[in-house]
């Protein structure tokens, strides 16, 4: 038998990734989620989690999930269309629609799948997509999968979006504007009211990704759409159950016509197994808690305010969310600072190209961070000499 060398390229490709300094590996956390975690034998204050409200380790979510597993089992056993769903699935969708004040909602098995499925259902090869250049991977991949013409506009640049709409819109059947609401690697917000105005003028649909905003932004935690007072405008809201809601899964919220259409046309919903009963029940409980305990969100914003103030002298990227980034000159500096922080008890990852255009340390603030946790992070940053002169970066 001959030798099959068809796989050799994988090793070479991996070596190239390593040489470029882009190689990444996973760290093991040996504790429950929370403000303090056990990372490979070290106890660290956690600034690397999307669990903004501290719900992923909450006893009430654990209990809701456990009860659902006892009643309905661990698996959903098949696609909801083919195998049926549990009452919990619709309960969760109604709770999301109520939080978002939309007619209906549809729960997917992850946020990534919600974006892939809805974008490919809404847009085809004859259509136009306009996308913020810093959009999340799931929006970018979803756009590519449609086979339509995808044009990126400059980050949060309404004038650039308008120019691209005016030059291109008329040549296409449908048009979809795609944007993160809170940008996941920067922490700034999209200019939603302006985007919606342009969408009206140019007869375009808008899909906004509220992954980092759900439970966090807006006076009821409904997201940036609430924050900007745009709940009455026509748009498609996507979000995840796996960040502030402490569970797993994603959703689309919008008109009942839209949701009914997606149930019939979104391949990543139709051809995948329904969300597990445990995850579904945990997310439902999280929405109840978000409704009943606005003080959690208030604590989160107090913590964000404190950290922003304490780091005002450093090169913080503009942010209006729990995501605070310290900009650095190069990947090497970012890695060095991340290691320095870890040596001082702080877990905050370096984010480097190609994920982002320039290197940074990314802090995710949680409602369950205590004052002493935030203080310790500030002290650790202050003791790293090489970044005290980083103010000039912005
Ligand atoms: C995390 C994230 C997603 C994906 O959500 P999952 O539920 O983790 O698959 C989509 N969009 C944005 C902006 C995200 O940050």
Short mmCIF file of C-alpha atoms and ligand atoms in Angstrom, two decimals:
data_model
loop_
_atom_site.label_atom_id
_atom_site.label_comp_id
_atom_site.label_asym_id
_atom_site.label_seq_id
_atom_site.Cartn_x
_atom_site.Cartn_y
_atom_site.Cartn_z
CA UNK A 1 0.00 0.00 0.00
CA UNK A 2 1.22 3.49 -0.88
CA UNK A 3 1.57 6.28 1.59
CA UNK A 4 -1.14 8.94 1.75
CA UNK A 5 0.58 12.29 2.26
CA UNK A 6 -2.63 14.28 1.80
CA UNK A 7 -2.69 15.30 5.45
CA UNK A 8 0.92 16.51 5.72
CA UNK A 9 -0.05 20.12 5.08
CA UNK A 10 -1.83 20.31 8.43
CA UNK A 11 1.40 19.95 10.38
CA UNK A 12 3.12 22.52 8.16
CA UNK A 13 0.24 24.91 8.54
CA UNK A 14 0.33 24.54 12.31
CA UNK A 15 4.07 25.25 12.29
CA UNK A 16 3.41 28.47 10.33
CA UNK A 17 0.83 29.51 12.91
CA UNK A 18 3.36 28.89 15.68
CA UNK A 19 6.08 30.84 13.89
CA UNK A 20 3.80 33.86 13.49
CA UNK A 21 3.15 33.88 17.26
CA UNK A 22 -0.52 33.12 16.59
CA UNK A 23 -0.61 29.67 18.17
CA UNK A 24 -3.22 29.33 20.89
CA UNK A 25 -4.11 26.67 23.41
CA UNK A 26 -6.76 26.16 26.06
CA UNK A 27 -6.33 26.58 29.81
CA UNK A 28 -8.15 24.32 32.27
CA UNK A 29 -10.27 25.85 35.01
CA UNK A 30 -10.87 23.49 37.88
CA UNK A 31 -13.64 25.28 39.76
CA UNK A 32 -17.18 26.62 39.45
CA UNK A 33 -17.59 29.79 37.38
CA UNK A 34 -17.23 32.99 39.41
CA UNK A 35 -15.19 36.07 40.21
CA UNK A 36 -12.41 33.85 41.58
CA UNK A 37 -11.39 30.69 39.77
CA UNK A 38 -8.87 27.92 40.06
CA UNK A 39 -6.71 28.05 36.94
CA UNK A 40 -4.23 25.20 36.61
CA UNK A 41 -3.64 25.10 40.36
CA UNK A 42 -3.60 28.88 40.89
CA UNK A 43 -6.40 30.86 42.47
CA UNK A 44 -7.00 33.91 40.26
CA UNK A 45 -9.43 36.80 40.06
CA UNK A 46 -11.30 36.23 36.85
CA UNK A 47 -11.55 38.98 34.23
CA UNK A 48 -11.89 36.56 31.33
CA UNK A 49 -15.53 35.52 31.69
CA UNK A 50 -18.68 36.62 29.86
CA UNK A 51 -20.73 35.68 32.91
CA UNK A 52 -21.40 39.38 33.54
CA UNK A 53 -24.08 38.93 36.21
CA UNK A 54 -22.43 35.96 37.92
CA UNK A 55 -25.35 33.68 37.10
CA UNK A 56 -23.50 30.69 35.62
CA UNK A 57 -22.71 29.40 39.12
CA UNK A 58 -25.95 30.61 40.74
CA UNK A 59 -27.69 27.99 42.90
CA UNK A 60 -31.10 28.82 41.40
CA UNK A 61 -29.93 28.13 37.84
CA UNK A 62 -28.26 24.93 38.98
CA UNK A 63 -31.46 23.83 40.67
CA UNK A 64 -33.67 24.74 37.70
CA UNK A 65 -31.36 22.80 35.37
CA UNK A 66 -31.23 19.80 37.71
CA UNK A 67 -35.00 19.65 38.05
CA UNK A 68 -35.46 19.89 34.28
CA UNK A 69 -32.99 17.06 33.74
CA UNK A 70 -34.83 14.88 36.26
CA UNK A 71 -38.14 15.58 34.54
CA UNK A 72 -37.14 15.61 30.86
CA UNK A 73 -33.75 13.87 30.72
CA UNK A 74 -30.40 15.13 29.52
CA UNK A 75 -31.00 15.29 25.78
CA UNK A 76 -33.65 16.75 23.53
CA UNK A 77 -33.34 13.62 21.34
CA UNK A 78 -33.79 15.28 17.98
CA UNK A 79 -34.73 18.28 15.90
CA UNK A 80 -37.73 20.09 17.35
CA UNK A 81 -39.66 19.92 14.07
CA UNK A 82 -39.18 16.18 13.73
CA UNK A 83 -39.06 14.96 17.34
CA UNK A 84 -41.12 17.59 19.18
CA UNK A 85 -40.00 19.87 21.98
CA UNK A 86 -40.59 20.24 25.71
CA UNK A 87 -42.90 22.89 27.23
CA UNK A 88 -39.70 24.55 28.53
CA UNK A 89 -38.59 25.47 25.01
CA UNK A 90 -41.68 27.56 24.35
CA UNK A 91 -41.64 28.95 27.90
CA UNK A 92 -38.11 30.21 27.29
CA UNK A 93 -39.01 31.68 23.91
CA UNK A 94 -41.96 33.52 25.43
CA UNK A 95 -39.76 34.84 28.25
CA UNK A 96 -37.19 36.13 25.73
CA UNK A 97 -39.94 37.80 23.68
CA UNK A 98 -41.29 39.40 26.84
CA UNK A 99 -37.86 40.68 27.90
CA UNK A 100 -37.26 42.04 24.41
CA UNK A 101 -40.86 43.21 23.93
CA UNK A 102 -41.11 41.46 20.59
CA UNK A 103 -43.95 39.28 19.33
CA UNK A 104 -41.95 36.08 19.43
CA UNK A 105 -38.52 34.50 19.70
CA UNK A 106 -36.74 31.36 18.51
CA UNK A 107 -34.09 29.54 20.53
CA UNK A 108 -31.10 28.00 18.73
CA UNK A 109 -28.47 25.66 20.16
CA UNK A 110 -25.89 28.46 20.25
CA UNK A 111 -25.55 32.11 19.36
CA UNK A 112 -23.21 31.16 16.54
CA UNK A 113 -25.89 28.91 15.04
CA UNK A 114 -28.55 31.61 15.50
CA UNK A 115 -26.50 33.96 13.32
CA UNK A 116 -25.58 31.38 10.68
CA UNK A 117 -29.16 30.13 10.40
CA UNK A 118 -30.98 33.43 10.35
CA UNK A 119 -28.61 35.24 7.99
CA UNK A 120 -28.66 32.42 5.45
CA UNK A 121 -32.46 32.27 5.68
CA UNK A 122 -32.91 36.00 5.13
CA UNK A 123 -30.42 36.63 2.34
CA UNK A 124 -29.45 34.84 -0.86
CA UNK A 125 -27.05 35.10 -3.76
CA UNK A 126 -28.90 38.02 -5.36
CA UNK A 127 -28.78 40.15 -2.22
CA UNK A 128 -26.53 42.68 -0.53
CA UNK A 129 -25.06 42.57 2.99
CA UNK A 130 -23.47 45.60 4.63
CA UNK A 131 -21.41 44.66 7.66
CA UNK A 132 -19.36 46.50 10.28
CA UNK A 133 -15.73 45.55 9.77
CA UNK A 134 -15.35 44.51 13.45
CA UNK A 135 -18.35 42.17 13.50
CA UNK A 136 -18.18 38.86 15.35
CA UNK A 137 -17.02 35.78 13.45
CA UNK A 138 -20.55 34.31 13.42
CA UNK A 139 -21.91 37.34 11.54
CA UNK A 140 -19.00 37.26 9.11
CA UNK A 141 -19.31 33.53 8.43
CA UNK A 142 -23.08 33.80 8.12
CA UNK A 143 -22.70 36.60 5.57
CA UNK A 144 -20.20 34.61 3.50
CA UNK A 145 -22.42 31.52 3.52
CA UNK A 146 -25.29 33.40 1.86
CA UNK A 147 -23.37 33.76 -1.41
CA UNK A 148 -24.60 37.37 -1.58
CA UNK A 149 -22.41 40.43 -2.07
CA UNK A 150 -20.85 41.28 1.31
CA UNK A 151 -19.46 44.80 1.72
CA UNK A 152 -17.80 45.86 4.98
CA UNK A 153 -18.17 49.43 6.19
CA UNK A 154 -15.67 51.13 8.50
CA UNK A 155 -16.21 50.42 12.18
CA UNK A 156 -19.27 52.34 13.47
CA UNK A 157 -18.92 54.78 10.56
CA UNK A 158 -22.44 55.89 9.59
CA UNK A 159 -21.21 58.11 6.73
CA UNK A 160 -19.33 55.18 5.19
CA UNK A 161 -22.40 52.95 5.58
CA UNK A 162 -24.57 55.56 3.87
CA UNK A 163 -22.14 55.94 0.99
CA UNK A 164 -22.04 52.19 0.45
CA UNK A 165 -25.82 51.96 0.62
CA UNK A 166 -26.31 54.77 -1.87
CA UNK A 167 -23.80 53.28 -4.32
CA UNK A 168 -25.00 49.69 -4.14
CA UNK A 169 -28.50 49.30 -2.76
CA UNK A 170 -30.39 49.77 -6.03
CA UNK A 171 -28.57 46.89 -7.75
CA UNK A 172 -29.87 44.26 -5.35
CA UNK A 173 -33.14 42.61 -4.38
CA UNK A 174 -32.87 42.54 -0.56
CA UNK A 175 -30.37 44.25 1.70
CA UNK A 176 -29.33 43.28 5.24
CA UNK A 177 -27.21 45.40 7.58
CA UNK A 178 -25.29 43.35 10.16
CA UNK A 179 -23.75 44.71 13.33
CA UNK A 180 -22.71 43.74 16.85
CA UNK A 181 -24.44 45.96 19.40
CA UNK A 182 -21.61 45.76 21.96
CA UNK A 183 -18.43 44.99 20.03
CA UNK A 184 -16.96 41.94 21.67
CA UNK A 185 -13.26 42.76 21.43
CA UNK A 186 -13.54 46.53 22.00
CA UNK A 187 -16.55 47.16 24.22
CA UNK A 188 -17.95 50.11 22.26
CA UNK A 189 -21.53 50.34 20.95
CA UNK A 190 -22.86 50.50 17.40
CA UNK A 191 -24.65 53.75 16.39
CA UNK A 192 -28.01 51.97 16.30
CA UNK A 193 -30.47 54.90 15.85
CA UNK A 194 -28.51 56.18 12.84
CA UNK A 195 -28.26 52.69 11.35
CA UNK A 196 -32.03 52.24 11.69
CA UNK A 197 -32.67 55.60 10.00
CA UNK A 198 -30.47 54.60 7.07
CA UNK A 199 -32.17 51.22 6.91
CA UNK A 200 -35.51 52.95 6.55
CA UNK A 201 -34.26 55.31 3.85
CA UNK A 202 -32.68 52.52 1.85
CA UNK A 203 -35.27 49.82 2.64
CA UNK A 204 -32.78 47.48 4.29
CA UNK A 205 -33.25 44.90 7.04
CA UNK A 206 -31.09 45.18 10.18
CA UNK A 207 -29.84 42.28 12.30
CA UNK A 208 -28.24 43.38 15.54
CA UNK A 209 -26.15 40.96 17.62
CA UNK A 210 -26.89 41.56 21.30
CA UNK A 211 -24.62 38.77 22.60
CA UNK A 212 -22.75 41.00 25.06
CA UNK A 213 -25.69 43.33 25.70
CA UNK A 214 -28.44 40.94 26.79
CA UNK A 215 -28.92 41.21 30.57
CA UNK A 216 -26.41 44.05 30.69
CA UNK A 217 -27.59 47.08 28.66
CA UNK A 218 -30.88 48.94 29.02
CA UNK A 219 -32.83 49.65 32.19
CA UNK A 220 -34.47 46.20 32.10
CA UNK A 221 -31.42 44.41 30.75
CA UNK A 222 -33.07 43.87 27.38
CA UNK A 223 -29.98 45.05 25.50
CA UNK A 224 -28.77 47.95 23.37
CA UNK A 225 -32.08 48.19 21.53
CA UNK A 226 -33.63 49.17 24.86
CA UNK A 227 -30.61 51.31 25.80
CA UNK A 228 -31.03 53.37 22.62
CA UNK A 229 -34.83 53.55 22.93
CA UNK A 230 -35.32 51.68 19.64
CA UNK A 231 -37.73 48.97 20.76
CA UNK A 232 -40.49 50.20 18.43
CA UNK A 233 -38.33 50.16 15.31
CA UNK A 234 -38.39 47.33 12.77
CA UNK A 235 -35.33 45.12 13.28
CA UNK A 236 -34.10 41.61 13.99
CA UNK A 237 -32.50 41.03 17.36
CA UNK A 238 -30.10 38.18 17.95
CA UNK A 239 -28.53 37.24 21.26
CA UNK A 240 -27.01 34.46 23.28
CA UNK A 241 -28.03 32.56 26.41
CA UNK A 242 -24.40 31.81 27.18
CA UNK A 243 -23.06 35.14 28.43
CA UNK A 244 -25.00 37.17 31.04
CA UNK A 245 -27.69 34.46 31.09
CA UNK A 246 -25.17 31.90 32.32
CA UNK A 247 -26.41 28.98 30.19
CA UNK A 248 -25.91 27.83 26.60
CA UNK A 249 -27.82 28.62 23.40
CA UNK A 250 -28.79 31.56 21.23
CA UNK A 251 -31.95 33.31 20.07
CA UNK A 252 -33.57 35.51 17.49
CA UNK A 253 -36.34 37.89 18.66
CA UNK A 254 -38.68 39.75 16.33
CA UNK A 255 -42.09 39.70 14.70
CA UNK A 256 -44.10 36.47 14.76
CA UNK A 257 -43.94 36.41 10.95
CA UNK A 258 -40.15 36.50 11.08
CA UNK A 259 -39.96 33.77 13.72
CA UNK A 260 -42.43 31.57 11.84
CA UNK A 261 -40.37 32.05 8.69
CA UNK A 262 -37.13 31.09 10.47
CA UNK A 263 -38.75 27.94 11.90
CA UNK A 264 -39.33 26.95 8.28
CA UNK A 265 -36.16 28.23 6.68
CA UNK A 266 -33.20 28.41 9.09
CA UNK A 267 -31.11 25.27 8.45
CA UNK A 268 -29.11 25.54 11.67
CA UNK A 269 -32.38 25.40 13.60
CA UNK A 270 -34.24 22.82 11.50
CA UNK A 271 -31.45 20.28 11.18
CA UNK A 272 -29.97 20.35 14.66
CA UNK A 273 -31.03 18.90 17.99
CA UNK A 274 -33.10 21.13 20.23
CA UNK A 275 -31.45 22.82 23.20
CA UNK A 276 -31.06 20.41 26.12
CA UNK A 277 -33.70 20.62 28.90
CA UNK A 278 -31.06 21.59 31.47
CA UNK A 279 -29.69 24.50 29.42
CA UNK A 280 -33.22 25.64 28.56
CA UNK A 281 -34.36 25.67 32.19
CA UNK A 282 -31.20 27.47 33.37
CA UNK A 283 -31.67 30.25 30.79
CA UNK A 284 -35.34 30.60 31.73
CA UNK A 285 -34.40 30.97 35.40
CA UNK A 286 -31.74 33.56 34.48
CA UNK A 287 -34.35 35.69 32.72
CA UNK A 288 -36.56 35.53 35.82
CA UNK A 289 -33.64 36.67 37.98
CA UNK A 290 -32.76 39.49 35.60
CA UNK A 291 -36.33 40.71 35.86
CA UNK A 292 -36.48 40.44 39.66
CA UNK A 293 -32.99 41.63 40.62
CA UNK A 294 -32.08 44.86 38.81
CA UNK A 295 -29.56 45.43 41.62
CA UNK A 296 -27.26 42.86 40.00
CA UNK A 297 -27.07 45.00 36.89
CA UNK A 298 -26.58 48.10 39.03
CA UNK A 299 -23.66 46.42 40.83
CA UNK A 300 -22.14 45.53 37.48
CA UNK A 301 -22.31 49.16 36.32
CA UNK A 302 -20.87 50.38 39.63
CA UNK A 303 -17.95 48.00 39.12
CA UNK A 304 -17.44 49.14 35.53
CA UNK A 305 -17.50 52.78 36.66
CA UNK A 306 -14.92 52.13 39.35
CA UNK A 307 -12.50 50.29 37.06
CA UNK A 308 -12.82 52.85 34.25
CA UNK A 309 -12.13 55.68 36.67
CA UNK A 310 -9.14 53.91 38.22
CA UNK A 311 -7.64 53.19 34.80
CA UNK A 312 -8.40 56.60 33.30
CA UNK A 313 -4.67 57.37 32.97
CA UNK A 314 -4.05 54.35 30.79
CA UNK A 315 -4.77 53.65 27.16
CA UNK A 316 -8.29 52.29 27.63
CA UNK A 317 -10.15 51.81 24.36
CA UNK A 318 -13.48 53.70 24.21
CA UNK A 319 -16.07 51.49 25.92
CA UNK A 320 -19.64 51.75 27.14
CA UNK A 321 -19.94 48.18 28.33
CA UNK A 322 -18.38 45.67 30.77
CA UNK A 323 -15.61 45.03 28.22
CA UNK A 324 -12.61 47.23 29.02
CA UNK A 325 -9.46 46.92 26.92
CA UNK A 326 -5.98 48.26 27.52
CA UNK A 327 -4.40 48.97 24.14
CA UNK A 328 -0.76 47.93 23.71
CA UNK A 329 1.87 48.49 21.06
CA UNK A 330 2.50 44.90 20.06
CA UNK A 331 1.57 41.29 20.79
CA UNK A 332 4.74 40.80 22.82
CA UNK A 333 3.83 43.60 25.24
CA UNK A 334 0.30 42.27 25.55
CA UNK A 335 1.53 38.78 26.42
CA UNK A 336 4.03 40.21 28.89
CA UNK A 337 1.37 42.24 30.66
CA UNK A 338 -1.00 39.28 30.74
CA UNK A 339 1.72 37.18 32.37
CA UNK A 340 2.55 39.96 34.84
CA UNK A 341 -1.13 40.19 35.79
CA UNK A 342 -1.35 36.45 36.29
CA UNK A 343 1.70 36.56 38.57
CA UNK A 344 -0.26 39.13 40.59
CA UNK A 345 -3.38 36.98 40.82
CA UNK A 346 -5.32 38.43 37.87
CA UNK A 347 -6.62 36.41 34.90
CA UNK A 348 -7.08 38.78 31.94
CA UNK A 349 -6.20 37.50 28.48
CA UNK A 350 -4.06 39.15 25.83
CA UNK A 351 -6.03 39.46 22.59
CA UNK A 352 -3.78 39.69 19.56
CA UNK A 353 -3.93 39.81 15.78
CA UNK A 354 -5.45 38.19 13.76
CA UNK A 355 -8.42 38.29 16.16
CA UNK A 356 -8.10 42.09 16.45
CA UNK A 357 -6.17 44.71 14.41
CA UNK A 358 -3.88 45.59 17.34
CA UNK A 359 -3.00 43.95 20.64
CA UNK A 360 -4.73 44.53 23.91
CA UNK A 361 -5.52 43.11 27.34
CA UNK A 362 -9.23 42.49 27.64
CA UNK A 363 -11.00 42.80 31.01
CA UNK A 364 -14.58 41.58 31.42
CA UNK A 365 -16.15 43.09 34.50
CA UNK A 366 -18.68 41.06 36.51
CA UNK A 367 -21.39 42.06 39.01
CA UNK A 368 -19.84 39.59 41.43
CA UNK A 369 -16.39 41.20 41.44
CA UNK A 370 -15.80 42.64 44.90
CA UNK A 371 -14.12 45.97 45.54
CA UNK A 372 -10.91 44.20 46.61
CA UNK A 373 -10.85 42.23 43.32
CA UNK A 374 -11.01 45.42 41.27
CA UNK A 375 -8.41 47.12 43.50
CA UNK A 376 -6.03 44.20 43.05
CA UNK A 377 -6.36 44.43 39.26
CA UNK A 378 -5.63 48.17 39.32
CA UNK A 379 -2.59 47.65 41.57
CA UNK A 380 -1.28 44.88 39.31
CA UNK A 381 -1.51 47.15 36.27
CA UNK A 382 0.20 50.02 38.12
CA UNK A 383 3.18 47.86 39.04
CA UNK A 384 3.92 47.01 35.40
CA UNK A 385 6.37 49.78 34.48
CA UNK A 386 6.29 49.31 30.74
CA UNK A 387 2.65 50.34 30.47
CA UNK A 388 2.71 53.50 32.56
CA UNK A 389 3.81 55.41 29.48
CA UNK A 390 1.16 53.92 27.23
CA UNK A 391 -1.24 56.87 27.51
CA UNK A 392 -0.35 58.17 24.09
CA UNK A 393 -1.75 55.26 22.11
CA UNK A 394 -5.20 56.75 21.44
C1 LIG B 1 -20.23 34.99 21.85
C2 LIG B 1 -20.79 35.66 20.66
C3 LIG B 1 -21.58 34.97 19.74
C4 LIG B 1 -21.78 33.48 19.81
O1 LIG B 1 -22.60 33.12 20.86
P1 LIG B 1 -22.50 31.63 21.44
O2 LIG B 1 -23.78 31.44 22.13
O3 LIG B 1 -21.31 31.61 22.34
O4 LIG B 1 -22.33 30.72 20.28
C5 LIG B 1 -22.14 35.67 18.69
N1 LIG B 1 -21.92 36.99 18.55
C6 LIG B 1 -21.15 37.68 19.40
C7 LIG B 1 -20.94 39.15 19.20
C8 LIG B 1 -20.54 37.03 20.47
O5 LIG B 1 -19.75 37.71 21.29
#
